[in-house]
């Protein structure tokens, strides 16, 4: 299962050279993860209100391979790599057409309202391969 999310590069996403500022790739992949979870029918606000469960990034391994520029149309592809009771590992790639610009392996965990580790919601574990 791979989820695709389109991103357009705006002026505010770039540095003085018109190249996407490195930290903005993290914003792009965050948006894609949100859309993936919502696309699976999981309302994160309701999850927090009902059970106090929220998601947190535990680890990001990122490679910057080629620059994106102002005006580019990009695609963030997100695919599950590993799903356990306690964590979700995703591969997230940012592409301009077929050119891979940025690649990240992101590990997510679930936390309680008090910030303690929690099990991933069963609905999420069941929906992802």
Short mmCIF file of C-alpha atoms in Angstrom, two decimals:
data_model
loop_
_atom_site.label_atom_id
_atom_site.label_comp_id
_atom_site.label_asym_id
_atom_site.label_seq_id
_atom_site.Cartn_x
_atom_site.Cartn_y
_atom_site.Cartn_z
CA UNK A 1 0.00 0.00 0.00
CA UNK A 2 1.43 3.36 -1.04
CA UNK A 3 -0.30 6.67 -0.38
CA UNK A 4 0.42 9.66 -2.65
CA UNK A 5 0.08 13.28 -1.60
CA UNK A 6 0.69 16.21 -3.97
CA UNK A 7 2.70 19.22 -2.80
CA UNK A 8 3.25 22.46 -4.65
CA UNK A 9 6.37 24.43 -3.73
CA UNK A 10 5.53 28.00 -2.80
CA UNK A 11 7.91 30.92 -2.44
CA UNK A 12 7.64 30.66 1.35
CA UNK A 13 9.05 27.11 1.15
CA UNK A 14 12.32 28.25 -0.39
CA UNK A 15 15.53 30.00 0.56
CA UNK A 16 17.09 32.98 -1.22
CA UNK A 17 18.27 30.73 -4.05
CA UNK A 18 14.71 29.51 -4.72
CA UNK A 19 15.56 26.03 -3.41
CA UNK A 20 13.31 24.31 -0.87
CA UNK A 21 14.68 24.90 2.63
CA UNK A 22 15.73 21.54 4.08
CA UNK A 23 13.37 21.61 7.10
CA UNK A 24 10.34 22.08 4.87
CA UNK A 25 10.65 18.52 3.59
CA UNK A 26 9.74 17.46 7.14
CA UNK A 27 6.59 19.59 6.87
CA UNK A 28 5.74 18.03 3.51
CA UNK A 29 6.02 14.48 4.87
CA UNK A 30 4.08 15.42 8.03
CA UNK A 31 1.17 16.63 5.89
CA UNK A 32 1.30 13.40 3.89
CA UNK A 33 1.16 11.30 7.07
CA UNK A 34 -1.86 13.26 8.28
CA UNK A 35 -3.63 12.68 4.97
CA UNK A 36 -2.76 8.97 5.08
CA UNK A 37 -4.25 8.53 8.57
CA UNK A 38 -7.36 10.53 7.69
CA UNK A 39 -7.68 8.56 4.45
CA UNK A 40 -7.81 5.41 6.56
CA UNK A 41 -10.81 6.89 8.38
CA UNK A 42 -9.00 7.75 11.61
CA UNK A 43 -9.94 11.11 13.13
CA UNK A 44 -6.91 12.09 15.21
CA UNK A 45 -8.85 14.74 17.14
CA UNK A 46 -11.50 12.19 18.13
CA UNK A 47 -8.79 9.66 19.02
CA UNK A 48 -7.21 12.19 21.36
CA UNK A 49 -10.56 13.23 22.86
CA UNK A 50 -11.81 9.64 23.33
CA UNK A 51 -8.67 7.85 24.51
CA UNK A 52 -6.04 10.54 25.03
CA UNK A 53 -3.88 8.87 22.38
CA UNK A 54 -1.67 10.98 20.13
CA UNK A 55 1.10 10.13 17.68
CA UNK A 56 4.69 11.31 18.00
CA UNK A 57 7.71 11.02 15.77
CA UNK A 58 10.35 8.93 17.53
CA UNK A 59 12.98 8.84 14.79
CA UNK A 60 13.65 10.23 11.32
CA UNK A 61 16.40 9.03 9.02
CA UNK A 62 16.54 11.45 6.10
CA UNK A 63 18.51 11.72 2.88
CA UNK A 64 18.48 14.87 0.77
CA UNK A 65 19.25 13.72 -2.76
CA UNK A 66 18.38 16.59 -5.11
CA UNK A 67 16.87 20.07 -4.72
CA UNK A 68 13.27 21.08 -5.32
CA UNK A 69 12.58 24.61 -6.53
CA UNK A 70 9.95 27.31 -6.31
CA UNK A 71 7.01 26.36 -8.52
CA UNK A 72 7.72 22.61 -8.58
CA UNK A 73 4.91 20.13 -8.18
CA UNK A 74 6.03 17.28 -5.96
CA UNK A 75 4.55 14.02 -4.76
CA UNK A 76 5.07 12.53 -1.31
CA UNK A 77 4.76 8.75 -1.41
CA UNK A 78 4.19 7.07 1.95
CA UNK A 79 4.33 3.31 2.52
CA UNK A 80 4.31 1.27 5.72
CA UNK A 81 7.53 -0.64 6.38
CA UNK A 82 6.74 -2.15 9.78
CA UNK A 83 3.70 -2.13 12.06
CA UNK A 84 3.94 -3.47 15.59
CA UNK A 85 1.81 -3.06 18.69
CA UNK A 86 3.89 -0.07 19.75
CA UNK A 87 5.28 1.57 16.64
CA UNK A 88 4.74 2.32 13.00
CA UNK A 89 7.65 2.70 10.58
CA UNK A 90 6.96 4.47 7.29
CA UNK A 91 9.04 5.06 4.18
CA UNK A 92 8.37 8.54 2.79
CA UNK A 93 9.78 9.69 -0.53
CA UNK A 94 9.43 13.11 -2.11
CA UNK A 95 9.60 13.07 -5.89
CA UNK A 96 9.39 15.51 -8.78
CA UNK A 97 7.87 13.28 -11.43
CA UNK A 98 10.18 10.24 -11.33
CA UNK A 99 13.15 12.00 -9.72
CA UNK A 100 13.67 11.14 -6.06
CA UNK A 101 14.57 14.33 -4.16
CA UNK A 102 14.21 13.35 -0.51
CA UNK A 103 13.83 10.01 1.25
CA UNK A 104 12.99 9.41 4.90
CA UNK A 105 12.31 6.47 7.15
CA UNK A 106 10.03 7.70 9.95
CA UNK A 107 9.25 5.86 13.16
CA UNK A 108 6.03 6.86 14.92
CA UNK A 109 4.81 5.86 18.37
CA UNK A 110 1.59 6.41 20.27
CA UNK A 111 1.54 8.35 23.54
CA UNK A 112 -1.02 8.85 26.28
CA UNK A 113 -2.18 12.31 27.33
CA UNK A 114 0.49 12.15 30.05
CA UNK A 115 3.19 11.53 27.43
CA UNK A 116 3.72 7.88 28.32
CA UNK A 117 4.08 5.15 25.66
CA UNK A 118 0.84 3.52 24.51
CA UNK A 119 -0.16 0.80 22.09
CA UNK A 120 -0.98 1.91 18.59
CA UNK A 121 -4.74 2.00 18.11
CA UNK A 122 -5.99 -1.40 16.95
CA UNK A 123 -7.84 0.18 14.05
CA UNK A 124 -4.54 1.51 12.70
CA UNK A 125 -2.74 -1.83 13.15
CA UNK A 126 -5.59 -3.60 11.32
CA UNK A 127 -5.76 -1.14 8.42
CA UNK A 128 -2.07 -1.19 7.59
CA UNK A 129 -0.38 -4.29 6.17
#
